[in-house]
């Protein structure tokens, strides 16, 4: 009996061990399946439990939205509330003909704003020439640049199907050339035109159209962004309809692909989660822009050398006409240099925005890195950007499946063995001969720092595959920032020019906001005037007095309208999308509005006249008109107690002040006469 018991026990142990091995093997198998086929699900799970680096800090949990202070800082611009988007065709507008003059194939180079401008222009050119447009090829997002093969060229950034569907009644669009023409293009047998910036429509009618009819296809290479005049000649037939077509392309047809919109929506949700409005701030501080405008001395150390190196490169290629050495201080005082983040922070604090205001820094990378944003972080607690509101796996999902890139940078050669040296001396011959020069030191600036080439060459280094991939990623980053800037409660730009002196991404955001929601606050500070204001308190920058604060407030409120009117003369001739008014807008009037009569023109009608908007909105837009309340009409007559903009307007109100009536003194200093300020700021 004892022997049988031992046998049963041993057999049971064997079965338990066998079952354990089977379960272990099964768990490993399931683990490999999950890792192989459910990557997206794991990413979503990780995203749901991610702890973000941003933790908003607010002075008070309550945020009143009915106070005069809120309406002044966050409320709509009353004089622009009647301005609404209307890019639909007007009058006789024929559908595209089924018989076209041929195909137009376009290759576009440049950054985000240049790509967007170029796409709108080539659609207008296709309509002008009665041609079939092949979906443009974006050079920086081709699969040969090391990016994912899931998204190619145009589809890397935009939704192709939406693009074609939205423009079905404007232009014939196809995804690819016919097989015979595609083969001819590979052999480079089709005529090609390298179009210069802001080409005249008559250039296409007189030179391109005849070639298009002869060969049934032409290739346009757009290297500089924008291949059609921003302001079309008035004698050109249907010129206003072509302008409205540009608006339909930019604001309706060009929608980002689903993955970009989903991530942008998540970022926007996380920004609005605390229940507070937020400011989107675009510094506009790129190396190209700083070099073009001669603003190198605003920085220190190697950043100045990098800007000067880029400016020298621009001068050699004729991009910049001027000297290498430029007085950056004079450039700054003349308004030619960007407003530094510290200066923008001072303006916002002086205008009344509290230290716990949420500020989203957009516009891609800021030249100079996070060091230039330190003063802004010191003034505002809740300064965030794309990196603090997204996770690495969310961005990786946005990029798609990308192959691992093995770095091809030269490495230090292995040391020569002593035996090889002795052997070389033995075979050197009877007379000593000079040794060969040592091997060249490998340029390892990609490892030591991307500025290491400045002292080694006068030319810009060739981009590596990783750098080309990063350039493609930057387009996606700017797309996310574009959506956030468009939906922000307040938008302010530190600079509105790019490395060629033309409107940049911030200008396109401001133009889109003007089209979509003109009444949203969009600050366009006069950099020349701001520099003068800051020079007045240079010695006591963080201890401003009443007079200076009132001057800043007056300037900020005035630039809401004056900056808009100024953009129609300075930005629009260079980029139509930066100011699509009046061609793509209409007016809606309140039935109770008496200022509509010409006998007593109001500031609102004066602004509309300055913008030259005269088209009345269609009747169907008037059905959902919401009448403004009397409180809103009279809000400018209200005084406010703004204790956040005191003489020490960078000190948090929660910190301890000096004893002996410090709080009351600060409040007394903060009592600004808003009525006088508004009268001076309104037109």
XYZ file of C-alpha atoms in Angstrom:
683
model
C 0.000 0.000 0.000
C 2.800 2.389 0.816
C 4.460 1.688 -2.547
C 1.216 2.347 -4.395
C 0.734 5.629 -2.503
C 4.177 6.801 -3.468
C 3.520 5.944 -7.108
C 0.223 7.853 -7.111
C 1.885 10.838 -5.462
C 4.720 10.815 -7.976
C 2.311 10.551 -10.897
C 0.297 13.486 -9.567
C 3.404 15.584 -9.235
C 4.346 14.747 -12.788
C 0.903 15.794 -14.029
C 1.068 19.044 -12.072
C 4.500 19.788 -13.533
C 3.287 18.951 -17.030
C 0.236 21.194 -16.690
C 2.459 23.979 -15.411
C 4.751 23.669 -18.417
C 1.785 23.712 -20.802
C 0.313 26.802 -19.147
C 3.683 28.556 -19.256
C 4.079 27.778 -22.940
C 0.519 28.967 -23.605
C 1.092 32.249 -21.739
C 4.261 32.900 -23.721
C 2.393 32.227 -26.958
C -0.405 34.629 -25.978
C 2.166 37.240 -24.977
C 3.844 37.087 -28.391
C 0.474 37.362 -30.123
C -0.433 40.451 -28.126
C 2.922 42.053 -28.798
C 2.632 41.332 -32.519
C -0.986 42.071 -33.369
C -2.365 44.433 -30.714
C 0.196 47.224 -30.721
C -2.485 49.878 -31.236
C -4.530 48.540 -28.344
C -1.523 48.600 -26.041
C -0.790 52.161 -27.137
C -4.352 53.216 -26.351
C -4.113 51.553 -22.953
C -0.815 53.246 -22.192
C -2.272 56.579 -23.293
C -5.230 56.176 -20.956
C -3.035 55.678 -17.902
C -0.285 58.128 -18.791
C 0.691 60.673 -16.192
C 1.473 63.897 -18.035
C 4.199 66.261 -16.961
C 1.804 69.222 -16.827
C -0.095 69.801 -13.625
C -2.068 73.057 -13.835
C -1.799 75.393 -10.857
C -4.474 78.009 -10.277
C -4.896 80.702 -7.665
C -8.585 79.985 -7.240
C -10.863 77.146 -8.274
C -13.553 79.644 -9.283
C -13.234 81.417 -12.596
C -15.996 84.017 -13.079
C -17.061 84.400 -16.704
C -19.501 87.266 -16.247
C -17.166 89.944 -14.941
C -16.076 92.936 -17.015
C -12.497 91.704 -16.577
C -13.321 88.428 -18.306
C -15.098 90.167 -21.173
C -12.167 92.523 -21.653
C -9.535 89.776 -21.732
C -11.405 86.853 -23.257
C -14.610 88.185 -24.770
C -15.193 88.643 -28.506
C -14.342 91.792 -30.429
C -17.718 93.482 -30.713
C -16.891 95.420 -33.875
C -16.135 92.200 -35.770
C -19.083 90.087 -34.651
C -21.025 90.790 -37.841
C -18.184 89.465 -40.026
C -18.780 85.869 -41.105
C -17.179 83.386 -43.524
C -18.649 83.123 -46.999
C -16.410 81.483 -49.592
C -19.200 80.088 -51.747
C -19.264 81.069 -55.439
C -21.307 84.127 -56.302
C -23.041 84.711 -59.595
C -22.496 82.409 -62.556
C -19.937 79.785 -61.594
C -19.729 76.829 -63.945
C -18.747 73.304 -62.937
C -15.422 72.029 -64.276
C -15.555 70.737 -67.829
C -15.132 67.022 -68.462
C -12.875 67.901 -71.424
C -9.794 69.570 -70.021
C -6.614 70.865 -71.633
C -4.450 68.247 -69.929
C -2.893 67.233 -66.633
C -0.895 69.369 -64.214
C 1.557 67.499 -62.014
C 3.053 69.550 -59.170
C 6.080 69.029 -56.937
C 6.071 71.290 -53.884
C 9.017 72.104 -51.643
C 9.244 74.139 -48.461
C 7.843 74.275 -44.961
C 4.323 73.990 -43.620
C 3.088 77.444 -44.614
C 4.787 77.285 -48.017
C 3.144 73.940 -48.769
C -0.264 75.252 -47.767
C 0.082 78.389 -49.886
C 1.328 76.401 -52.877
C -1.525 73.884 -52.816
C -4.108 76.663 -52.836
C -2.313 78.369 -55.710
C -2.011 75.298 -57.924
C -5.730 74.589 -57.530
C -6.482 78.137 -58.686
C -4.041 77.712 -61.589
C -5.746 74.467 -62.613
C -9.094 76.228 -62.648
C -7.590 79.103 -64.632
C -6.120 76.759 -67.278
C -9.064 74.318 -67.320
C -6.676 71.488 -66.431
C -6.948 68.259 -64.478
C -4.884 68.482 -61.312
C -2.917 65.508 -60.080
C -2.768 65.533 -56.277
C 0.414 67.499 -55.522
C 3.560 65.739 -54.397
C 5.110 67.134 -51.227
C 8.843 66.629 -51.529
C 9.636 66.616 -47.815
C 7.142 63.805 -47.121
C 8.100 61.234 -49.730
C 8.898 57.681 -48.645
C 12.536 58.136 -49.688
C 13.119 60.439 -46.711
C 13.029 57.614 -44.177
C 9.440 58.152 -43.062
C 6.671 55.604 -42.822
C 5.417 53.954 -45.989
C 1.893 54.040 -44.554
C 1.535 57.694 -45.559
C 3.088 59.047 -48.714
C 3.544 62.574 -49.995
C 0.244 64.508 -49.817
C -1.439 61.880 -47.619
C 1.300 62.258 -45.004
C -0.267 65.563 -43.978
C -3.729 65.901 -45.545
C -6.791 63.794 -46.311
C -6.771 63.030 -50.040
C -10.410 61.907 -50.255
C -11.670 65.021 -48.494
C -9.520 67.171 -50.764
C -10.997 65.646 -53.902
C -14.596 65.615 -52.662
C -14.578 69.222 -51.447
C -13.312 70.521 -54.799
C -15.389 68.284 -57.060
C -17.370 71.275 -58.352
C -14.285 73.428 -58.864
C -11.490 71.376 -60.434
C -11.039 67.888 -61.856
C -8.621 66.088 -59.539
C -7.038 62.644 -59.910
C -4.645 60.806 -57.609
C -2.101 59.766 -60.241
C -1.232 60.344 -63.874
C -2.385 57.853 -66.526
C 0.049 55.010 -67.125
C 1.431 56.362 -70.384
C 2.076 59.820 -68.921
C 3.470 58.323 -65.725
C 6.001 56.371 -67.793
C 6.884 59.505 -69.764
C 7.432 61.407 -66.539
C 9.815 58.741 -65.261
C 11.799 59.155 -68.459
C 11.651 62.937 -67.964
C 9.924 63.395 -71.296
C 7.212 65.772 -70.097
C 7.761 69.557 -70.096
C 8.610 71.053 -66.731
C 8.379 74.608 -65.406
C 10.163 75.858 -62.299
C 7.705 78.510 -61.201
C 8.980 81.546 -59.385
C 7.325 82.983 -56.316
C 4.117 84.988 -56.883
C 3.954 84.411 -60.638
C 1.421 86.393 -62.644
C -1.680 84.580 -63.929
C -0.725 85.791 -67.413
C 2.480 83.762 -67.127
C 0.352 80.634 -67.048
C -2.035 81.841 -69.745
C 0.715 82.939 -72.136
C 3.483 80.377 -71.544
C 2.172 77.297 -69.765
C -1.217 76.895 -71.435
C 0.131 76.424 -74.967
C 2.597 73.756 -73.792
C -0.159 72.054 -71.818
C -2.402 71.832 -74.876
C 0.454 70.492 -77.005
C 1.729 67.777 -74.647
C -1.443 67.152 -72.584
C 0.665 67.328 -69.416
C 3.053 69.732 -67.695
C 5.029 69.513 -64.506
C 5.234 72.498 -62.178
C 8.024 72.709 -59.623
C 7.165 75.117 -56.810
C 10.310 75.631 -54.695
C 9.514 78.788 -52.706
C 5.892 78.491 -51.651
C 3.184 80.400 -53.469
C 3.193 80.178 -57.255
C 0.445 82.734 -57.974
C 0.043 86.393 -57.171
C -1.645 86.994 -53.831
C -3.679 89.904 -55.186
C -4.876 89.061 -58.685
C -5.100 91.773 -61.362
C -8.545 93.425 -61.327
C -8.858 93.076 -65.099
C -8.505 89.283 -64.875
C -11.810 87.594 -65.548
C -13.385 86.008 -62.462
C -10.482 87.123 -60.271
C -12.646 87.266 -57.127
C -13.966 83.769 -57.795
C -10.399 82.485 -57.957
C -9.738 84.139 -54.598
C -12.775 82.470 -53.073
C -11.574 79.195 -54.561
C -8.345 79.676 -52.617
C -10.412 80.055 -49.449
C -12.394 76.896 -50.152
C -9.143 75.006 -50.635
C -7.395 76.332 -47.521
C -10.308 76.394 -45.089
C -12.474 73.485 -46.255
C -10.657 71.104 -48.603
C -7.291 70.951 -46.829
C -8.172 68.873 -43.794
C -5.449 67.046 -41.926
C -5.504 63.273 -41.974
C -7.460 61.501 -39.286
C -4.499 60.644 -37.033
C -3.391 64.288 -36.913
C -6.886 65.535 -36.118
C -7.359 62.921 -33.404
C -4.151 63.861 -31.620
C -4.859 67.590 -32.014
C -8.317 67.013 -30.524
C -6.749 65.187 -27.555
C -4.330 68.048 -26.961
C -7.176 70.561 -27.178
C -9.246 68.497 -24.732
C -6.357 68.383 -22.257
C -5.927 72.145 -22.542
C -9.607 72.771 -21.841
C -9.908 70.110 -19.132
C -9.265 72.611 -16.270
C -12.254 74.638 -17.486
C -10.241 77.761 -18.268
C -9.681 79.651 -21.520
C -6.160 79.619 -22.894
C -3.780 81.685 -25.018
C -1.901 80.288 -28.000
C 1.448 82.014 -28.468
C 3.564 81.562 -31.599
C 7.091 82.967 -31.035
C 7.999 82.796 -34.739
C 11.665 82.501 -33.728
C 13.257 80.343 -36.405
C 16.912 80.407 -37.385
C 16.107 81.379 -40.975
C 13.896 84.300 -39.941
C 16.442 85.604 -37.440
C 19.219 85.382 -40.028
C 17.184 87.054 -42.760
C 16.283 90.046 -40.590
C 19.678 90.392 -38.916
C 18.717 89.568 -35.336
C 21.764 87.510 -34.336
C 22.817 89.716 -31.426
C 19.580 89.031 -29.568
C 21.173 85.730 -28.570
C 24.478 84.698 -27.062
C 27.249 82.179 -27.524
C 26.893 79.655 -30.290
C 23.376 80.750 -31.262
C 24.712 84.050 -32.570
C 27.331 82.185 -34.614
C 24.681 79.885 -36.033
C 22.498 82.799 -37.111
C 25.435 84.627 -38.687
C 26.533 81.455 -40.471
C 23.039 81.123 -41.944
C 22.959 84.801 -42.945
C 26.317 84.430 -44.704
C 24.923 81.453 -46.579
C 21.839 83.501 -47.574
C 23.976 86.396 -48.803
C 26.043 84.105 -51.022
C 22.879 82.772 -52.667
C 21.242 86.142 -53.120
C 18.439 85.509 -50.629
C 19.537 88.437 -48.471
C 20.669 91.769 -49.880
C 22.748 93.471 -47.240
C 25.774 93.200 -45.027
C 26.683 90.288 -42.842
C 27.136 92.429 -39.732
C 23.877 94.104 -38.748
C 23.092 96.127 -35.656
C 20.465 93.928 -34.068
C 19.554 96.595 -31.508
C 18.518 98.976 -34.297
C 16.666 96.164 -36.056
C 14.767 95.454 -32.865
C 13.832 99.099 -32.299
C 12.607 99.336 -35.895
C 10.326 96.330 -35.401
C 12.246 94.005 -37.733
C 13.074 91.405 -35.073
C 10.733 89.048 -33.211
C 9.384 89.908 -29.813
C 11.223 87.748 -27.305
C 9.110 85.489 -25.056
C 9.984 87.705 -22.089
C 8.610 90.755 -23.910
C 5.392 88.981 -24.862
C 4.985 87.855 -21.255
C 5.369 91.445 -20.053
C 2.697 92.616 -22.492
C 0.243 89.952 -21.389
C 0.813 90.560 -17.682
C 0.555 94.314 -18.132
C -2.659 93.886 -20.095
C -4.218 92.030 -17.177
C -3.692 88.301 -17.717
C -2.939 86.674 -14.362
C 0.026 84.460 -13.521
C -2.115 81.293 -13.702
C -3.245 81.875 -17.305
C -2.784 78.835 -19.542
C -0.404 79.600 -22.421
C 0.233 77.112 -25.214
C 3.517 77.705 -27.054
C 2.969 76.747 -30.695
C 4.857 77.145 -33.942
C 7.183 74.140 -33.794
C 10.649 74.473 -32.316
C 11.812 77.749 -30.783
C 15.340 78.724 -31.753
C 17.463 78.945 -28.647
C 15.638 76.110 -26.937
C 13.863 76.200 -23.619
C 16.363 78.730 -22.284
C 14.623 81.526 -24.179
C 11.291 80.528 -22.608
C 12.542 80.671 -19.009
C 11.317 84.279 -18.428
C 7.881 83.353 -19.781
C 7.726 80.374 -17.415
C 8.682 82.690 -14.559
C 5.773 85.026 -15.318
C 3.150 82.353 -16.044
C 2.846 79.106 -14.152
C 0.883 77.167 -16.782
C 3.061 77.424 -19.899
C 2.763 74.233 -21.946
C 3.533 72.992 -25.426
C 3.015 69.934 -27.551
C 5.614 67.849 -25.700
C 4.003 68.328 -22.290
C 0.522 67.373 -23.529
C 1.362 64.304 -25.611
C 3.147 61.035 -25.018
C 5.933 59.457 -27.070
C 3.738 56.543 -28.162
C 1.004 58.928 -29.313
C 3.527 60.699 -31.508
C 4.929 57.389 -32.746
C 1.448 56.327 -33.758
C 1.129 59.601 -35.626
C 4.363 58.965 -37.516
C 3.396 55.414 -38.478
C 5.678 52.403 -38.690
C 9.133 53.719 -39.534
C 12.162 51.580 -40.263
C 15.118 51.774 -37.925
C 17.828 53.934 -39.387
C 21.392 52.766 -38.898
C 23.562 55.805 -38.544
C 26.061 56.199 -41.363
C 28.155 58.891 -39.693
C 31.894 58.112 -39.849
C 33.406 56.708 -36.725
C 36.913 57.029 -35.327
C 39.174 54.525 -37.100
C 40.463 51.668 -34.947
C 43.920 52.178 -33.431
C 46.861 50.769 -35.430
C 48.563 47.870 -33.747
C 52.222 48.170 -32.824
C 53.074 45.092 -34.883
C 51.726 46.811 -38.028
C 53.882 49.872 -37.316
C 57.047 47.767 -36.959
C 56.243 45.893 -40.164
C 55.802 49.178 -42.040
C 59.205 50.417 -40.853
C 60.891 47.174 -41.941
C 59.551 47.475 -45.498
C 60.122 51.232 -45.842
C 63.445 50.859 -47.736
C 67.025 51.953 -47.061
C 66.211 55.655 -46.697
C 63.635 56.966 -44.287
C 60.562 58.188 -46.068
C 57.886 60.535 -44.674
C 54.941 58.761 -43.172
C 51.554 59.249 -44.824
C 49.346 61.922 -43.245
C 47.088 60.730 -40.486
C 43.489 60.003 -41.418
C 41.137 62.995 -41.353
C 39.312 63.517 -38.123
C 35.731 62.406 -38.640
C 33.100 65.118 -38.399
C 30.983 63.910 -35.540
C 28.832 66.991 -35.052
C 25.721 64.855 -35.157
C 26.964 63.315 -31.915
C 28.732 66.204 -30.201
C 26.168 68.838 -31.187
C 24.640 70.015 -34.424
C 26.637 73.271 -34.306
C 30.030 71.562 -34.540
C 30.303 72.224 -38.287
C 30.244 76.032 -37.968
C 34.028 76.345 -37.650
C 34.760 73.657 -40.247
C 32.872 74.786 -43.346
C 31.270 77.866 -44.840
C 28.411 75.796 -46.246
C 25.436 74.257 -44.541
C 25.968 70.535 -43.901
C 24.025 68.029 -45.936
C 21.013 66.676 -44.114
C 21.221 63.130 -42.868
C 18.361 60.681 -43.267
C 17.436 61.213 -39.630
C 17.328 64.972 -40.130
C 15.128 64.560 -43.208
C 12.803 62.364 -41.172
C 12.697 64.994 -38.423
C 11.829 67.675 -40.994
C 8.853 65.579 -42.052
C 7.849 65.161 -38.400
C 7.960 68.940 -37.970
C 5.166 69.260 -40.517
C 2.979 67.109 -38.279
C 3.971 69.104 -35.202
C 3.053 72.353 -36.940
C -0.239 70.836 -38.082
C -1.155 70.108 -34.455
C -0.106 73.609 -33.412
C -2.121 75.043 -36.316
C -5.309 73.407 -35.018
C -4.629 74.559 -31.447
C -3.911 78.118 -32.578
C -7.096 78.154 -34.619
C -9.262 77.028 -31.685
C -7.545 79.117 -28.987
C -9.544 81.724 -27.093
C -6.729 84.251 -27.650
C -3.877 84.155 -30.146
C -0.749 86.285 -30.126
C 2.258 86.147 -32.407
C 5.788 87.220 -31.592
C 6.728 87.425 -35.284
C 4.793 87.079 -38.536
C 7.596 86.700 -41.095
C 9.605 83.685 -42.249
C 13.156 83.254 -43.521
C 12.290 84.932 -46.819
C 10.559 87.985 -45.372
C 7.104 86.591 -46.170
C 4.149 85.690 -43.920
C 4.828 82.610 -41.792
C 2.662 79.978 -40.109
C 1.403 82.459 -37.511
C 0.128 84.699 -40.320
C -1.832 81.798 -41.815
C -3.331 81.010 -38.407
C -4.395 84.635 -37.977
C -5.866 84.648 -41.485
C -7.806 81.458 -40.798
C -9.104 82.878 -37.508
C -10.179 86.033 -39.341
C -12.112 83.910 -41.824
C -13.630 81.398 -39.420
C -14.148 83.427 -36.222
C -13.269 87.054 -36.818
C -14.519 88.144 -33.381
C -12.025 85.965 -31.477
C -9.237 87.995 -29.933
C -6.112 87.921 -32.101
C -3.364 90.276 -30.981
C -1.012 91.689 -33.606
C 1.377 93.858 -31.560
C 3.311 96.606 -33.308
C 6.862 95.457 -32.598
C 8.291 98.928 -33.141
C 5.883 100.516 -30.675
C 6.348 97.699 -28.164
C 10.129 98.147 -28.290
C 9.711 101.832 -27.470
C 7.373 101.034 -24.574
C 9.834 98.526 -23.151
C 12.729 100.958 -23.475
C 10.798 103.441 -21.331
C 10.941 101.107 -18.325
C 14.184 99.369 -19.164
C 15.729 100.189 -15.773
C 12.661 99.054 -13.804
C 11.183 96.474 -16.144
C 9.285 94.541 -13.484
C 7.967 97.578 -11.591
C 5.746 99.413 -14.047
C 3.701 102.472 -13.123
C 0.106 103.397 -13.916
C 0.898 105.483 -16.964
C 2.934 102.757 -18.598
C 0.324 100.091 -17.866
C -2.378 102.241 -19.415
C -0.200 102.765 -22.499
C 0.257 99.014 -22.918
C -3.447 98.343 -22.499
C -4.309 101.034 -24.985
C -1.826 99.629 -27.478
C -3.071 96.044 -27.111
C -6.712 97.000 -27.554
C -5.939 99.299 -30.449
C -3.947 96.639 -32.281
C -6.924 94.278 -32.269
C -8.350 96.394 -35.090
C -5.423 98.456 -36.341
C -3.269 95.355 -36.707
C -6.018 93.741 -38.742
C -6.281 96.711 -41.088
C -2.491 96.911 -41.344
C -2.340 93.243 -42.399
C -4.460 94.073 -45.449
C -1.655 96.286 -46.785
C 1.466 94.484 -45.514
C 0.674 90.757 -45.367
C -2.011 90.262 -47.984
C 0.147 91.317 -50.990
C 2.555 88.508 -50.020
C 0.066 85.817 -48.965
C -3.661 85.938 -49.647
C -4.394 83.379 -46.927
C -2.988 85.726 -44.269
C -5.863 88.153 -44.902
C -8.743 86.608 -46.926
C -10.995 89.637 -46.475
C -13.185 90.990 -48.082
C -13.338 88.368 -50.839
C -14.283 85.486 -48.510
C -16.446 87.287 -45.947
C -19.907 88.716 -45.617
C -21.817 90.930 -43.165
C -24.738 90.000 -40.946
C -26.701 92.798 -39.318
C -28.862 92.846 -36.242
C -32.393 93.979 -37.065
C -32.281 96.284 -34.039
C -28.903 97.765 -34.938
C -29.317 101.457 -35.582
C -25.678 102.085 -36.382
C -26.231 100.587 -39.801
C -27.622 103.879 -41.027
C -25.167 106.104 -42.835
C -26.393 109.167 -40.966
C -24.554 108.092 -37.807
C -21.669 105.777 -38.671
C -20.422 103.729 -35.738
C -16.900 102.432 -35.072
C -18.182 99.061 -36.251
C -19.207 100.419 -39.638
C -15.909 102.294 -39.890
C -13.971 99.078 -39.352
C -16.083 97.314 -41.951
C -15.447 100.139 -44.388
C -11.705 99.947 -43.713
C -11.789 96.215 -44.441
C -13.902 96.926 -47.559
C -16.483 94.274 -46.645
C -19.759 95.132 -48.362
C -21.311 91.783 -49.314
C -24.437 90.916 -47.344
C -24.614 87.386 -45.989
C -27.231 85.038 -47.494
C -30.650 85.010 -45.885
C -30.221 81.549 -44.417
C -27.407 82.877 -42.205
C -29.789 85.350 -40.554
C -32.062 82.621 -39.225
C -29.759 81.743 -36.339
C -28.767 85.310 -35.505
C -28.395 85.784 -31.756
C -29.149 89.299 -30.627
C -26.585 90.961 -28.427
C -27.739 91.882 -24.950
C -27.740 95.371 -23.542
C -25.125 94.360 -20.997
C -22.767 93.493 -23.800
C -23.396 96.785 -25.569
C -22.667 98.716 -22.411
C -19.728 96.645 -21.156
C -17.260 99.323 -22.157
C -18.818 101.722 -19.674
C -17.931 99.497 -16.738
C -14.913 100.106 -14.567
C -13.045 97.126 -13.204
C -10.926 96.322 -10.189
C -7.888 94.662 -11.732
C -5.611 93.739 -8.875
C -3.500 91.444 -11.050
C -1.847 94.310 -12.914
C -0.388 96.249 -10.054
C 2.947 97.997 -9.937
C 4.605 94.672 -9.111
C 2.577 92.878 -11.737
C 4.892 89.863 -11.868
C 4.324 88.934 -8.222
C 1.753 86.271 -7.602
C -1.199 87.574 -5.673
C -0.937 84.594 -3.322
C 2.513 85.620 -2.078
C 2.982 87.685 1.052
C 3.278 91.409 0.493
C 4.910 93.950 2.665
C 3.159 94.762 5.887
C 1.537 98.064 6.571
C -1.126 98.246 3.893
C 0.791 96.671 1.030
C -2.312 94.990 -0.351
C -4.369 98.152 -0.293
C -1.603 100.121 -1.958
C -1.330 97.583 -4.731
C -5.065 97.669 -5.256
C -5.018 101.436 -5.407
C -2.245 101.317 -7.984
C -4.256 98.820 -10.002
C -7.324 101.073 -10.320
C -6.965 102.034 -13.962
C -9.463 104.242 -15.715
C -10.702 101.755 -18.332
C -13.234 104.170 -19.755
C -10.504 106.622 -20.741
C -8.420 103.755 -22.081
C -11.249 102.408 -24.209
C -12.026 105.806 -25.644
C -8.406 106.122 -26.705
C -8.194 102.575 -28.054
C -11.422 102.489 -30.054
C -11.448 103.788 -33.539
